[in-house]
Coordinates of C-alpha atoms in Angstrom, one line a residue:
M1 CA 29.1 1.9 19.4
Q2 CA 25.3 1.7 19.9
P3 CA 22.7 3.1 18.1
K4 CA 19.8 5.1 19.3
S5 CA 18.1 2.9 21.9
N6 CA 14.6 3.6 20.3
V7 CA 15.4 1.4 16.6
V8 CA 17.9 -1.0 18.9
H9 CA 14.5 -4.1 18.6
L10 CA 13.0 -2.8 16.0
S11 CA 12.4 -5.4 13.4
A12 CA 12.6 -5.4 9.8
Y13 CA 10.2 -5.0 7.2
N14 CA 9.2 -8.5 5.8
P15 CA 8.8 -8.7 2.3
G16 CA 6.7 -11.8 0.3
K17 CA 8.7 -14.9 0.3
P18 CA 11.2 -14.1 -3.6
V19 CA 10.0 -17.0 -6.2
E20 CA 13.4 -18.0 -6.5
D21 CA 14.3 -18.6 -2.7
V22 CA 11.2 -20.5 -2.7
K23 CA 11.8 -22.6 -5.6
R24 CA 15.6 -23.2 -3.8
E25 CA 14.7 -24.2 -0.9
L26 CA 12.0 -26.3 -1.7
G27 CA 13.8 -27.8 -4.6
L28 CA 10.4 -26.8 -6.8
D29 CA 10.1 -26.1 -10.5
R30 CA 6.8 -24.0 -10.7
V31 CA 5.7 -21.2 -7.8
I32 CA 3.4 -19.2 -7.7
K33 CA 3.7 -15.6 -5.4
L34 CA 0.5 -13.9 -4.6
A35 CA 2.2 -12.0 -1.1
S36 CA 3.1 -8.8 -2.9
N37 CA -0.1 -7.3 -3.5
E38 CA 2.2 -7.1 -7.6
N39 CA 0.2 -6.3 -10.8
P40 CA 0.4 -10.0 -12.6
Y41 CA -0.2 -8.4 -16.3
G42 CA 3.1 -6.4 -15.4
F43 CA 3.4 -2.6 -17.1
S44 CA 2.5 -1.0 -19.9
N45 CA 3.9 -1.1 -23.3
E46 CA 4.3 2.9 -22.6
A47 CA 6.6 2.6 -19.5
Q48 CA 8.7 -0.2 -21.0
N49 CA 9.3 2.3 -24.5
A50 CA 9.8 5.1 -22.1
M51 CA 12.3 3.4 -19.1
L52 CA 14.2 1.8 -22.5
A53 CA 15.0 5.0 -24.4
E54 CA 16.0 6.5 -21.0
L55 CA 18.7 3.8 -20.9
T56 CA 21.4 5.4 -22.8
N57 CA 21.2 8.1 -20.0
S58 CA 22.5 6.0 -17.4
S59 CA 25.7 8.2 -17.2
I60 CA 23.9 11.2 -16.0
Y61 CA 22.1 12.4 -12.7
P62 CA 18.3 12.4 -12.6
D63 CA 16.5 15.4 -12.4
G64 CA 15.9 15.3 -8.5
A65 CA 12.3 17.7 -9.1
S66 CA 11.3 15.3 -11.2
V67 CA 10.4 18.4 -13.3
L68 CA 9.0 16.2 -16.5
L69 CA 7.0 13.8 -14.7
A70 CA 5.8 16.5 -12.1
N71 CA 4.5 18.7 -15.1
E72 CA 2.6 15.8 -16.2
L73 CA 1.3 14.6 -13.5
A74 CA 0.1 17.9 -12.1
T75 CA -1.7 18.2 -14.8
K76 CA -3.4 15.1 -14.7
L77 CA -4.4 15.6 -10.6
G78 CA -5.2 19.2 -11.4
V79 CA -2.6 20.4 -8.8
Q80 CA 0.3 22.7 -8.9
R81 CA 3.5 21.5 -9.3
N82 CA 4.3 23.0 -5.9
Q83 CA 2.2 20.1 -4.2
L84 CA 4.0 17.0 -5.3
I85 CA 6.6 15.4 -4.3
F86 CA 7.6 11.7 -4.9
G87 CA 10.0 9.1 -3.6
A88 CA 10.8 5.5 -3.6
G89 CA 7.9 5.0 -3.7
S90 CA 5.5 5.9 -1.6
S91 CA 7.4 4.0 1.7
E92 CA 9.6 7.2 1.0
V93 CA 6.8 9.4 1.2
I94 CA 5.8 8.3 4.8
V95 CA 9.4 8.0 5.7
L96 CA 9.7 11.8 4.7
A97 CA 6.9 12.6 6.5
A98 CA 7.6 11.3 10.0
R99 CA 11.3 12.4 9.5
A100 CA 9.7 16.5 9.2
Y101 CA 6.4 16.4 11.4
L102 CA 6.9 13.9 14.2
A103 CA 9.8 14.7 17.0
P104 CA 10.0 12.0 20.1
G105 CA 7.4 12.4 22.8
D106 CA 4.9 13.2 19.8
E107 CA 1.6 11.6 19.6
T108 CA 0.5 9.9 16.0
I109 CA -2.2 7.8 15.6
M110 CA -2.7 4.6 13.8
A111 CA -5.2 1.3 13.3
N112 CA -3.9 -1.5 15.2
E113 CA -3.7 -3.9 11.7
T114 CA -2.5 -1.8 8.9
F115 CA 0.9 -1.0 6.6
S116 CA 3.5 -1.4 8.9
Q117 CA 5.5 1.2 7.9
Y118 CA 3.7 3.9 9.4
K119 CA 4.3 2.3 13.0
H120 CA 7.9 1.2 12.0
N121 CA 8.5 5.5 11.1
A122 CA 6.8 6.7 14.1
Q123 CA 9.2 4.6 16.3
I124 CA 12.2 5.5 14.7
E125 CA 11.1 9.1 15.7
N126 CA 10.8 7.8 18.8
A127 CA 7.0 8.9 18.3
R128 CA 4.2 7.7 20.5
I129 CA 2.3 5.4 18.8
I130 CA -1.9 5.5 19.5
E131 CA -3.7 2.0 17.7
V132 CA -6.9 2.3 17.6
P133 CA -8.5 -1.1 17.0
L134 CA -10.3 -1.9 12.9
K135 CA -14.0 -2.4 13.5
E136 CA -15.1 -5.2 11.4
G137 CA -11.8 -4.4 9.6
K138 CA -12.4 -1.2 8.7
H139 CA -11.1 2.2 9.8
D140 CA -12.5 3.1 13.2
L141 CA -12.8 6.7 12.2
P142 CA -14.7 8.3 14.9
A143 CA -12.9 6.2 17.2
M144 CA -9.5 7.7 16.1
L145 CA -11.1 11.5 16.5
A146 CA -11.4 10.8 19.9
K147 CA -7.7 9.4 20.3
I148 CA -6.8 13.4 18.9
T149 CA -5.2 15.9 21.5
D150 CA -2.4 18.8 21.8
Q151 CA 0.0 16.6 21.3
T152 CA -0.7 14.6 18.0
K153 CA 1.1 15.2 15.2
I154 CA 0.1 12.8 12.2
V155 CA -3.1 10.6 11.7
W156 CA -2.8 7.9 9.7
I157 CA -5.3 6.6 7.2
C158 CA -4.9 3.2 4.6
N159 CA -7.3 3.3 1.8
P160 CA -8.1 1.0 0.8
N161 CA -7.0 -0.7 4.3
N162 CA -3.7 -3.2 4.1
P163 CA -4.1 -5.8 4.7
T164 CA -8.5 -5.9 5.3
G165 CA -9.4 -4.3 2.2
T166 CA -12.1 -2.4 3.2
I167 CA -12.2 1.1 2.8
V168 CA -13.3 4.1 4.6
T169 CA -16.4 6.8 2.5
D170 CA -16.5 9.8 0.7
A171 CA -19.0 10.9 3.5
E172 CA -16.8 9.6 7.1
L173 CA -13.8 10.9 5.3
R174 CA -15.0 14.8 4.9
A175 CA -16.7 14.2 8.6
F176 CA -14.3 13.4 10.2
L177 CA -11.9 15.3 8.4
N178 CA -14.9 18.7 9.2
E179 CA -13.7 17.6 13.2
V180 CA -9.6 17.2 12.6
P181 CA -7.8 19.9 14.1
S182 CA -5.7 21.8 11.9
H183 CA -2.2 21.4 13.8
V184 CA -2.9 17.4 13.0
L185 CA -1.4 16.6 9.4
V186 CA -3.5 13.5 7.8
V187 CA -2.3 10.8 5.5
L188 CA -3.9 9.6 3.2
D189 CA -3.1 6.2 1.5
E190 CA -4.3 5.7 -1.5
A191 CA -1.9 2.9 -2.6
Y192 CA -4.7 1.0 -4.4
R193 CA -6.8 3.7 -5.5
E194 CA -6.5 2.6 -8.9
F195 CA -8.2 -0.9 -7.9
V196 CA -11.4 0.6 -6.5
D197 CA -14.9 0.0 -8.1
D198 CA -16.7 1.7 -5.7
E199 CA -18.9 5.0 -5.9
Q200 CA -19.0 5.9 -2.3
Y201 CA -14.8 5.9 -2.3
S202 CA -13.1 9.0 -2.0
D203 CA -10.5 11.2 -4.4
G204 CA -8.2 12.1 -2.0
V205 CA -7.0 15.0 -4.4
E206 CA -10.4 16.4 -4.7
L207 CA -10.5 16.7 -0.6
L208 CA -7.2 18.4 -1.0
K209 CA -9.2 21.9 -1.9
S210 CA -11.2 21.7 1.6
Y211 CA -8.0 20.3 4.2
S212 CA -5.1 22.1 4.3
N213 CA -3.5 19.2 6.6
L214 CA -4.0 17.3 4.5
L215 CA -1.4 14.4 2.7
V216 CA -2.7 11.9 0.0
L217 CA -0.2 9.5 -0.9
R218 CA -0.3 7.4 -3.6
T219 CA 2.4 5.2 -6.1
F220 CA 3.5 3.7 -9.0
S221 CA 4.2 0.0 -7.7
K222 CA 0.9 -1.2 -8.0
V223 CA -1.9 -1.4 -10.6
Y224 CA 0.4 0.2 -12.9
G225 CA 3.2 -2.4 -12.4
L226 CA 6.7 -0.2 -11.9
A227 CA 7.8 -2.4 -7.6
A228 CA 10.9 -2.7 -9.2
H229 CA 11.5 0.8 -9.8
R230 CA 10.3 2.1 -6.9
I231 CA 9.0 5.7 -7.6
G232 CA 5.5 7.1 -5.6
Y233 CA 4.3 10.4 -4.7
G234 CA 2.4 12.9 -2.3
V235 CA 0.1 15.3 -3.2
G236 CA -0.2 18.1 -0.4
S237 CA -0.2 21.7 0.1
P238 CA 2.6 23.8 -0.7
E239 CA 3.6 24.7 2.9
V240 CA 3.2 20.8 3.9
I241 CA 5.5 19.2 0.8
Q242 CA 8.1 22.4 1.3
Y243 CA 8.9 21.0 4.4
M244 CA 9.5 17.5 3.4
N245 CA 11.4 18.6 0.3
Q246 CA 13.7 20.4 3.1
I247 CA 15.0 16.7 3.9
R248 CA 14.2 15.0 0.8
E249 CA 17.7 13.2 -0.1
P250 CA 18.8 14.5 -3.6
F251 CA 18.3 12.4 -6.7
N252 CA 16.3 10.5 -4.5
T253 CA 14.2 8.9 -7.4
T254 CA 16.2 7.1 -10.5
R255 CA 16.0 8.2 -14.7
I256 CA 14.9 5.3 -15.4
A257 CA 11.4 5.2 -12.7
Q258 CA 10.8 8.6 -13.7
A259 CA 10.3 7.9 -17.1
G260 CA 8.0 4.3 -17.0
A261 CA 5.8 6.8 -13.9
L262 CA 5.7 8.8 -16.9
G263 CA 5.4 6.4 -20.0
S264 CA 2.7 5.3 -17.9
L265 CA 0.3 8.1 -17.5
K266 CA -0.2 8.1 -21.0
D267 CA -1.5 4.5 -21.0
D268 CA -4.9 5.0 -19.0
A269 CA -6.4 1.9 -21.3
F270 CA -3.9 -0.2 -19.6
V271 CA -5.0 1.1 -15.9
A272 CA -8.4 0.2 -17.1
S273 CA -7.5 -3.4 -18.1
C274 CA -5.8 -4.5 -14.5
K275 CA -9.1 -3.0 -12.3
K276 CA -11.2 -5.5 -15.0
H277 CA -8.8 -8.2 -14.4
N278 CA -9.5 -7.7 -11.0
L279 CA -12.6 -7.0 -10.2
E280 CA -13.1 -10.3 -12.2
G281 CA -10.4 -12.1 -9.5
I282 CA -12.2 -11.0 -6.7
R283 CA -15.2 -12.6 -7.7
Y284 CA -13.6 -15.0 -8.5
F285 CA -11.9 -15.5 -4.8
T286 CA -15.3 -14.9 -3.1
E287 CA -17.7 -17.1 -5.0
Q288 CA -14.5 -19.8 -4.4
F289 CA -14.7 -18.5 -0.3
D290 CA -18.2 -19.2 -0.5
R291 CA -18.6 -22.4 -1.7
L292 CA -15.7 -23.3 0.8
G293 CA -17.6 -21.8 3.9
L294 CA -14.6 -18.9 4.6
T295 CA -15.3 -15.4 5.7
Y296 CA -13.3 -12.3 4.1
F297 CA -13.9 -8.6 4.8
P298 CA -14.9 -6.8 1.4
A299 CA -11.8 -6.7 -0.9
H300 CA -10.7 -3.5 -2.9
G301 CA -7.7 -3.5 -3.8
N302 CA -5.9 -5.5 -5.4
F303 CA -5.5 -8.7 -2.7
I304 CA -7.9 -10.8 -0.6
L305 CA -8.0 -11.3 3.8
V306 CA -9.4 -14.4 4.0
D307 CA -10.1 -16.6 7.4
A308 CA -8.5 -19.6 6.8
K309 CA -9.8 -21.2 10.4
R310 CA -6.8 -22.2 11.0
S311 CA -3.6 -20.4 12.5
S312 CA -2.4 -18.3 9.7
G313 CA 1.6 -19.7 9.8
E314 CA 0.5 -23.0 9.4
V315 CA -1.1 -22.6 6.3
F316 CA 1.6 -20.4 4.6
D317 CA 3.6 -23.6 5.1
A318 CA 1.7 -26.2 4.0
L319 CA 1.0 -23.8 1.3
L320 CA 5.0 -22.9 0.8
R321 CA 5.1 -26.1 0.1
K322 CA 2.5 -26.8 -2.6
G323 CA 4.6 -24.0 -4.6
V324 CA 2.5 -20.9 -3.7
I325 CA 3.9 -17.9 -1.7
V326 CA 0.7 -15.6 0.4
K327 CA 0.9 -13.7 3.5
G328 CA 0.3 -14.5 7.2
R329 CA 0.6 -13.8 10.3
W330 CA -1.5 -10.8 11.6
A331 CA -1.3 -9.9 15.4
N332 CA -5.1 -8.8 15.1
Y333 CA -6.4 -11.9 13.2
P334 CA -4.0 -15.0 13.5
T335 CA -5.9 -17.1 11.2
Y336 CA -5.9 -14.5 8.5
I337 CA -3.9 -14.8 5.5
R338 CA -3.9 -11.6 2.6
V339 CA -4.3 -13.3 -0.9
S340 CA -3.0 -11.3 -3.9
I341 CA -5.2 -11.0 -7.3
G342 CA -3.1 -13.0 -9.6
T343 CA -4.0 -14.3 -13.6
S344 CA -7.0 -16.6 -13.9
E345 CA -3.9 -19.2 -13.8
Q346 CA -2.9 -18.3 -10.4
N347 CA -6.1 -17.5 -8.7
S348 CA -7.7 -21.4 -10.0
A349 CA -3.5 -22.5 -9.0
F350 CA -4.3 -21.1 -5.4
I351 CA -7.4 -22.3 -4.9
E352 CA -6.5 -26.0 -5.6
A353 CA -3.7 -26.1 -3.1
F354 CA -5.7 -24.0 -0.7
E355 CA -8.7 -26.5 -0.8
Q356 CA -6.1 -29.4 -0.2
V357 CA -4.1 -27.4 2.5
L358 CA -7.9 -26.8 4.5
Q359 CA -8.7 -30.7 4.8
E360 CA -4.2 -31.2 5.9
V361 CA -3.9 -28.6 8.2
T362 CA -6.1 -29.3 10.9
V363 CA -8.1 -26.6 12.9

């Protein structure tokens, strides 16, 4: 038996290496994972209490429409319930957008170094992929606009961009969206928006009031700390959401995930605290990288992409042997590693190990 020809050579998604695997393989007692942009402060007590209470309903199917969560989130965002769709993380919402809007031969535009699942799912749908180089680590919106044709169906924008951490501003996004033809869906991925501390940053949901061909992605995996429970959402026009809901699998988010997300929305203080600690971590890393004479991209998420001036694969392996997991091997940034912002203790331990590795690995 043979699968579809366009998926034969696809690579599976490569997540951050699990801590327990590293401990077992290398015989280490202590391993720090700063690879997957997880929240080192866990999740809200409100979320925990809600999820524990929901355990008693484990024998009952979840609400496929996530009605209680949708009502609460719609009120919080100032949108209608029919403008929301939920998925097993925002990554599943990416799958739904690609499945609903891309047919074989359609064109889709994205940056040449961004979240890999845009390209992966476009390949599954056998779409024609147009990659536009980042400009100083940032989406080059004018260049992306110039690539739009009558065959273009989706443009993907990750803001902040993963892995570079850069942002495009509200003014830049509006100028871009003003010129995008109405037949093109613009997917704006705001997975890391809660960490951003820049007044020029855009609010994608606010943009929806002016642009009906926009789909905004957000998640409970990052600042809310519910990565293991896989729940995220999309916000768009009722028409876009309806088409995506028509192909959504039934019961695609769990009762516990919905309860955790609902609890998370009630604890703004937890989000504010995580953002504060994250900004402190970014300041610490940038100070240390400046001291070490290393360049890096402006960090607006909960991670930073830094140039180690050495093969990122070799740096990754050397850090791994010291019990520190990061992310490397970027196609367009071969000497850069991406480091998640951890606790102050984790951040200090990374810098200590990193400084040793810079001495050990030749340029």
